mmCIF file of C-alpha atoms in Angstrom:
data_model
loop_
_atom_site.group_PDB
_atom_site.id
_atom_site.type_symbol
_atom_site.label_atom_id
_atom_site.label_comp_id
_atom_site.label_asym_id
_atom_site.label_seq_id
_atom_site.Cartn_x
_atom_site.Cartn_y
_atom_site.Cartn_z
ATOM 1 C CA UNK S 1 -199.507 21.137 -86.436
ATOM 2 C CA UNK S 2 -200.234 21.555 -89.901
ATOM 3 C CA UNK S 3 -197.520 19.981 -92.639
ATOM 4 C CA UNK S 4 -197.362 21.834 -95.832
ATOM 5 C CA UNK S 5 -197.599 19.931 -98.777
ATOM 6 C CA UNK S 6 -195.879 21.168 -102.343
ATOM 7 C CA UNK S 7 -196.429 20.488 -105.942
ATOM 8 C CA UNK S 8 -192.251 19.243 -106.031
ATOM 9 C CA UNK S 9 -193.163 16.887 -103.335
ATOM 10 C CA UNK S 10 -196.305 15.146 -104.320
ATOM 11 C CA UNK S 11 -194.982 15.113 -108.003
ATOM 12 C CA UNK S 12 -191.588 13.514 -106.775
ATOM 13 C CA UNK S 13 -192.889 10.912 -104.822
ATOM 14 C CA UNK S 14 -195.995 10.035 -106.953
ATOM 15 C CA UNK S 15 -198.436 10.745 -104.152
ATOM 16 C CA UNK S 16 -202.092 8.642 -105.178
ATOM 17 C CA UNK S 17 -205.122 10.570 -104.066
ATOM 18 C CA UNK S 18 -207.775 8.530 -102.191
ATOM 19 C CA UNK S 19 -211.141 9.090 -100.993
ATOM 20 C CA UNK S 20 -212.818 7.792 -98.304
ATOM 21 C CA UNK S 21 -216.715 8.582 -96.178
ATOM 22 C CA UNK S 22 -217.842 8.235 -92.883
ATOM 23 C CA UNK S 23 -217.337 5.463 -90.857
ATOM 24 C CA UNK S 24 -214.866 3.969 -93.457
ATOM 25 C CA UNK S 25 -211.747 2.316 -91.077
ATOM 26 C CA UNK S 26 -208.684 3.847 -93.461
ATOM 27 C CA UNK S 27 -205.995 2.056 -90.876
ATOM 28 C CA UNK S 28 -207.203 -0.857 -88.339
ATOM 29 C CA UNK S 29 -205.110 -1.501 -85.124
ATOM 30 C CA UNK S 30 -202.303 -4.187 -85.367
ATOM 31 C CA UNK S 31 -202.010 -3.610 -89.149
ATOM 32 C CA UNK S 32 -198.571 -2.738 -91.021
ATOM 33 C CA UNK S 33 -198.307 -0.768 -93.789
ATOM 34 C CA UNK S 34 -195.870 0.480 -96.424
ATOM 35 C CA UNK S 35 -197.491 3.829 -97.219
ATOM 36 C CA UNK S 36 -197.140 7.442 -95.242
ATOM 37 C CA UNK S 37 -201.404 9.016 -95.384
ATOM 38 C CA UNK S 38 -201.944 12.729 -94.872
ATOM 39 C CA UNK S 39 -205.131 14.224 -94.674
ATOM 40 C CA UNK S 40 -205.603 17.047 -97.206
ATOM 41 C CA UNK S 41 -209.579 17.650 -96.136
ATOM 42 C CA UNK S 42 -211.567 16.506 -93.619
ATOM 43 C CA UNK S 43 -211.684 14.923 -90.254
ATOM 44 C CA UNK S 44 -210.745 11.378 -88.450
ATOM 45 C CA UNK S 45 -210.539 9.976 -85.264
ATOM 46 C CA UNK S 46 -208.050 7.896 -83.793
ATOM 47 C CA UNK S 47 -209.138 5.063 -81.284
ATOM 48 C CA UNK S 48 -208.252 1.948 -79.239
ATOM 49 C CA UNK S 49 -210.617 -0.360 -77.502
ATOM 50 C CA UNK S 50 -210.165 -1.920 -73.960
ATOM 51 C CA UNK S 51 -210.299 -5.578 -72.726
ATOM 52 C CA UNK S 52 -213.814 -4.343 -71.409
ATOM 53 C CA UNK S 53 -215.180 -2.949 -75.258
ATOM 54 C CA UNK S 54 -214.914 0.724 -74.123
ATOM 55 C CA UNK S 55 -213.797 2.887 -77.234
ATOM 56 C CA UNK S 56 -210.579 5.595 -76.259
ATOM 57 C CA UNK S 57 -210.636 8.612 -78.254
ATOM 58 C CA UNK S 58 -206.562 9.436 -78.347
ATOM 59 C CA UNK S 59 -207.230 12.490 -80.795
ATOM 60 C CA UNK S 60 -209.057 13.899 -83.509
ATOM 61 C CA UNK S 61 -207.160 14.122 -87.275
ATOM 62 C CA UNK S 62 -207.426 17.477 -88.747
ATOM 63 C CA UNK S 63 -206.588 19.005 -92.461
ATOM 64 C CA UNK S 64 -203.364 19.474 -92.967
ATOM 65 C CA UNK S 65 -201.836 16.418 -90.762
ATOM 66 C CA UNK S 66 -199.905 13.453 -91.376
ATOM 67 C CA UNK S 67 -201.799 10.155 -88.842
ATOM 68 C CA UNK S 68 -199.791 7.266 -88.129
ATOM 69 C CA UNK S 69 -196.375 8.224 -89.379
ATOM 70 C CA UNK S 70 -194.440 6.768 -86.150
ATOM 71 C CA UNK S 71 -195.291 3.356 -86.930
ATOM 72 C CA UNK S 72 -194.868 3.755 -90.530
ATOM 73 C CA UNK S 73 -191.431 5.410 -89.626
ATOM 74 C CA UNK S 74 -190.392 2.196 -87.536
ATOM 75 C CA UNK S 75 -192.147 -0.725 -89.510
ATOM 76 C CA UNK S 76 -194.362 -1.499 -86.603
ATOM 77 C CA UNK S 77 -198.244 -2.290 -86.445
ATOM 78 C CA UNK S 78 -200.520 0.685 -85.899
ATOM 79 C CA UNK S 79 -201.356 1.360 -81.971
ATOM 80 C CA UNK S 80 -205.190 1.951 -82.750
ATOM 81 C CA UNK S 81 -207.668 2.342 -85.232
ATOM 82 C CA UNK S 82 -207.845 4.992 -87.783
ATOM 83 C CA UNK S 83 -211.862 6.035 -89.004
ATOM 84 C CA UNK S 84 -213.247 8.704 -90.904
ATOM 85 C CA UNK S 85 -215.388 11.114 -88.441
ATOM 86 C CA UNK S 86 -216.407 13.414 -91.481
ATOM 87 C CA UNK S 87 -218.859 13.254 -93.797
ATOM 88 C CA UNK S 88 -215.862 12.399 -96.116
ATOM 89 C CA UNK S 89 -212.053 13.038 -96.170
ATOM 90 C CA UNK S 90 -209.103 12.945 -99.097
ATOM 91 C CA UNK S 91 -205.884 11.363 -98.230
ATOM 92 C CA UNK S 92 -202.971 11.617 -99.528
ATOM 93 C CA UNK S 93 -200.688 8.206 -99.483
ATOM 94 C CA UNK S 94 -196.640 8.531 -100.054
ATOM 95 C CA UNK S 95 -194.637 5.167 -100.336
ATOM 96 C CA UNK S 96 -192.503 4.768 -97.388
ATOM 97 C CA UNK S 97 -188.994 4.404 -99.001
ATOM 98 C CA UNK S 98 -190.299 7.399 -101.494
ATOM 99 C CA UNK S 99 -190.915 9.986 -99.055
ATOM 100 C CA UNK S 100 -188.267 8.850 -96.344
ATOM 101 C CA UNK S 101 -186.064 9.360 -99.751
ATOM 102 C CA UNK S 102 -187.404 12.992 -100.727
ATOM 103 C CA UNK S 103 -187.490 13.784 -97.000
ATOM 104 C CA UNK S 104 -183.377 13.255 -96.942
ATOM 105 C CA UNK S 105 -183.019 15.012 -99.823
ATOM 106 C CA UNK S 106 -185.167 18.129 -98.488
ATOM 107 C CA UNK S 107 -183.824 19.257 -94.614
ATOM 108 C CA UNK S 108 -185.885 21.921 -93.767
ATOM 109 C CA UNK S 109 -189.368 19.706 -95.257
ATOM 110 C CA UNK S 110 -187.874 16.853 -93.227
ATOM 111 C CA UNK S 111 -187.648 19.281 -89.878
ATOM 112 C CA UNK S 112 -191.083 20.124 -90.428
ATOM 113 C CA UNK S 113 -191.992 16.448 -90.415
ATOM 114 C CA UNK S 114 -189.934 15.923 -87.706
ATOM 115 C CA UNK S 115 -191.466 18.943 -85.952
ATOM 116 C CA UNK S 116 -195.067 17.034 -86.548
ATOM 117 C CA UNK S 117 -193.979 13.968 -85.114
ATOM 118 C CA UNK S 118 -192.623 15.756 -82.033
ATOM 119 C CA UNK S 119 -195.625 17.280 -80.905
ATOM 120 C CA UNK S 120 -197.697 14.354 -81.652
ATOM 121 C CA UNK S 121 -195.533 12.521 -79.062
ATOM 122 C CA UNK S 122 -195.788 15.273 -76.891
ATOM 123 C CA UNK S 123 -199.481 15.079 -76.645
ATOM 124 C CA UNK S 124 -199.583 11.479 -75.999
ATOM 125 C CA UNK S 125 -197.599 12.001 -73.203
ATOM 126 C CA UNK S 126 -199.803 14.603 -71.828
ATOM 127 C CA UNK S 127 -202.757 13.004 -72.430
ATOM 128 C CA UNK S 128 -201.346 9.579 -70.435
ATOM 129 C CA UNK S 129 -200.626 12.380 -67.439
ATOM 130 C CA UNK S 130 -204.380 13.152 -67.520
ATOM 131 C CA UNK S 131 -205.470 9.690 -67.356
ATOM 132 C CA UNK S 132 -203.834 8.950 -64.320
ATOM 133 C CA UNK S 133 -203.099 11.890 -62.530
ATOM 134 C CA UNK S 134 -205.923 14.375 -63.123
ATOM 135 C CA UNK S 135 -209.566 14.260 -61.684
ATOM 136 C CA UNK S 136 -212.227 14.560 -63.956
ATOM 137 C CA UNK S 137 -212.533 18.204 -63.903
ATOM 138 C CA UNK S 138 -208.891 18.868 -64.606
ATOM 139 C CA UNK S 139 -208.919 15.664 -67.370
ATOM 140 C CA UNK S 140 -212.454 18.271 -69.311
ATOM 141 C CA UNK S 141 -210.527 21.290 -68.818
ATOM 142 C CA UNK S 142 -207.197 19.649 -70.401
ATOM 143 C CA UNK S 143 -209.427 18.612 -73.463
ATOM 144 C CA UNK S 144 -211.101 22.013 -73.494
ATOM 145 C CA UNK S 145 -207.752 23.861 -73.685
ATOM 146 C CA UNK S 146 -206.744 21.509 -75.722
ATOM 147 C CA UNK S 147 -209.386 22.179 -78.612
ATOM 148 C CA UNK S 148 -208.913 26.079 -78.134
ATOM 149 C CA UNK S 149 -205.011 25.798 -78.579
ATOM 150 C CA UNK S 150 -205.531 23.457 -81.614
ATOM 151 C CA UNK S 151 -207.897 25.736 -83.373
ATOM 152 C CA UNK S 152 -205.787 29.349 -82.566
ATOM 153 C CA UNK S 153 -208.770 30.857 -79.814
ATOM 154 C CA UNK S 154 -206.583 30.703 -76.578
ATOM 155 C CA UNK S 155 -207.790 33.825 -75.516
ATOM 156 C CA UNK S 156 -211.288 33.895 -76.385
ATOM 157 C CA UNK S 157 -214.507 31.584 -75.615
ATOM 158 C CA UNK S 158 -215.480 29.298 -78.084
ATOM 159 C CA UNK S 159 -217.721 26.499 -78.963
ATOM 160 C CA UNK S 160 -216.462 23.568 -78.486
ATOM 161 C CA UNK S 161 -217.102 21.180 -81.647
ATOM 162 C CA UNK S 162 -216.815 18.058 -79.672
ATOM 163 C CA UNK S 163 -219.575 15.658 -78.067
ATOM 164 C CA UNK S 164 -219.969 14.412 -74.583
ATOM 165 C CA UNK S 165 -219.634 10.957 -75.283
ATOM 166 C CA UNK S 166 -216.133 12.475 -77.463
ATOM 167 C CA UNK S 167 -215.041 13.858 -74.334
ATOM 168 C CA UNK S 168 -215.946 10.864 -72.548
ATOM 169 C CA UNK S 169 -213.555 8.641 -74.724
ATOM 170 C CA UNK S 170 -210.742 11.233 -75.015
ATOM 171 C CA UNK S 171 -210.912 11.258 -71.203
ATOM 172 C CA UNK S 172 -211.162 7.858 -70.354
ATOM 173 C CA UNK S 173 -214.072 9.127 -67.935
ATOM 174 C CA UNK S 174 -217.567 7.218 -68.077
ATOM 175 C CA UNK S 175 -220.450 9.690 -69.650
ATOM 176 C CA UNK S 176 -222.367 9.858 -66.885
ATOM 177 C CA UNK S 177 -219.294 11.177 -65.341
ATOM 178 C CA UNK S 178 -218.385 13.456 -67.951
ATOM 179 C CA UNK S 179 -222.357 15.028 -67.921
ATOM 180 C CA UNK S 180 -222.194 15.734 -64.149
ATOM 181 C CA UNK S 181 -218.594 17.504 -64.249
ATOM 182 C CA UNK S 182 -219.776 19.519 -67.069
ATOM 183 C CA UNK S 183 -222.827 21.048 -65.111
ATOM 184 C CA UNK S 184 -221.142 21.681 -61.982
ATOM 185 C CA UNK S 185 -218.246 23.569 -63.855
ATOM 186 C CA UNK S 186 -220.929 25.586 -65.696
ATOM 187 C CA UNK S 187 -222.579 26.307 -61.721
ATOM 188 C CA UNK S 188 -219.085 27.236 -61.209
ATOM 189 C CA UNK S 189 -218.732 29.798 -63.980
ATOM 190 C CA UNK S 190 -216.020 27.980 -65.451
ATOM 191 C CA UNK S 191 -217.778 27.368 -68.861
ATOM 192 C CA UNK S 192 -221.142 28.296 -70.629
ATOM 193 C CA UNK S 193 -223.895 25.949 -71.962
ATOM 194 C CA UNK S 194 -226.024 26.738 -74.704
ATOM 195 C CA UNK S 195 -228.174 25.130 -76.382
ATOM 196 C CA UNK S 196 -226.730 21.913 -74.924
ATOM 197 C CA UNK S 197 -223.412 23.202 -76.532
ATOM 198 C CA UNK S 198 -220.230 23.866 -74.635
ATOM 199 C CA UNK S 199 -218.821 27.491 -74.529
ATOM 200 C CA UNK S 200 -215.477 27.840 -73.431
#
């Protein structure tokens, strides 16, 4: 869910423009901070490791989205890490107190911030449900609807920007796991390869 940014906000709250490029770790898991971040362009992923060293993909940051706002919100550390997946990204940084101010001051920008951290909560939940309810095939399909709802093509195919080994982490699923679902659901008809890409 996209949160619209204005010239009264950024100007009131004395935003500071940043720029990071791929691979650069903008938040690290366990850290604290003091500052809101929004994304204005680009594209990060958010992560946490296990005991055993295997990376979890929890989502993808898009333009347009504020990352890591509930533990900003509630002074606590970050739940994972926070790295630039595009070739570079701009972020936006608020001070806590100075947007938590404007926000008061502003109802209908604070719904729509309120709105943002809703359905990030939301998908947690759903993607926790997936872990450890769902098979494999239902945990790709999730992902796959997913990534069509989050880019407006519910009701057409489309190609689907994401990587096995991407999959693999958002599902929790080993690769080799993820490889073999993927061609039996395309035997199945339920998706379309090309070119080694997904179509769904």
């Amino acid at each position: 869910m996209k949160f619209l940014l204005d010239d009264d906000l950024l100007e009131s709250t004395n935003a500071d423009f940043k720029k990071y490029y791929k691979g650069d770790i903008i938040l690290n898991e366990g850290e604290c901070s003091q500052y809101f971040h929004y994304l204005k362009e680009g594209e990060l992923s958010v992560s946490n490791f296990t005991e055993k060293g295997r990376e979890l993909l929890q989502h993808k940051v898009k333009s347009g989205q504020f990352f890591a706002e509930p533990a900003v919100l509630l002074n606590e550390p970050f739940p994972g890490n926070v790295e630039v997946s595009s070739a570079k990204v701009d972020i936006i940084k608020f001070k806590r107190q100075c947007l938590i101010d404007y926000l008061i001051l502003h109802p209908e920008k604070l719904f729509q911030f309120t709105l943002s951290v809703a359905k990030k909560s939301l998908t947690k939940s759903q993607l926790l449900k997936q872990i450890v309810l769902f098979n494999p095939e239902d945990r790709i399909l999730q992902q796959l609807e997913n990534y069509k709802r989050e880019n407006s093509c519910v009701d057409e195919s489309v190609l689907i920007k994401l990587t096995r080994k991407e999959i693999s982490q958002m599902t929790g699923l080993r690769i080799e796991t993820v490889i073999r679902t993927i061609k039996k659901m395309e035997k199945e008809d339920k998706l379309k390869i090309v070119n080694g890409k997904i179509i769904f």
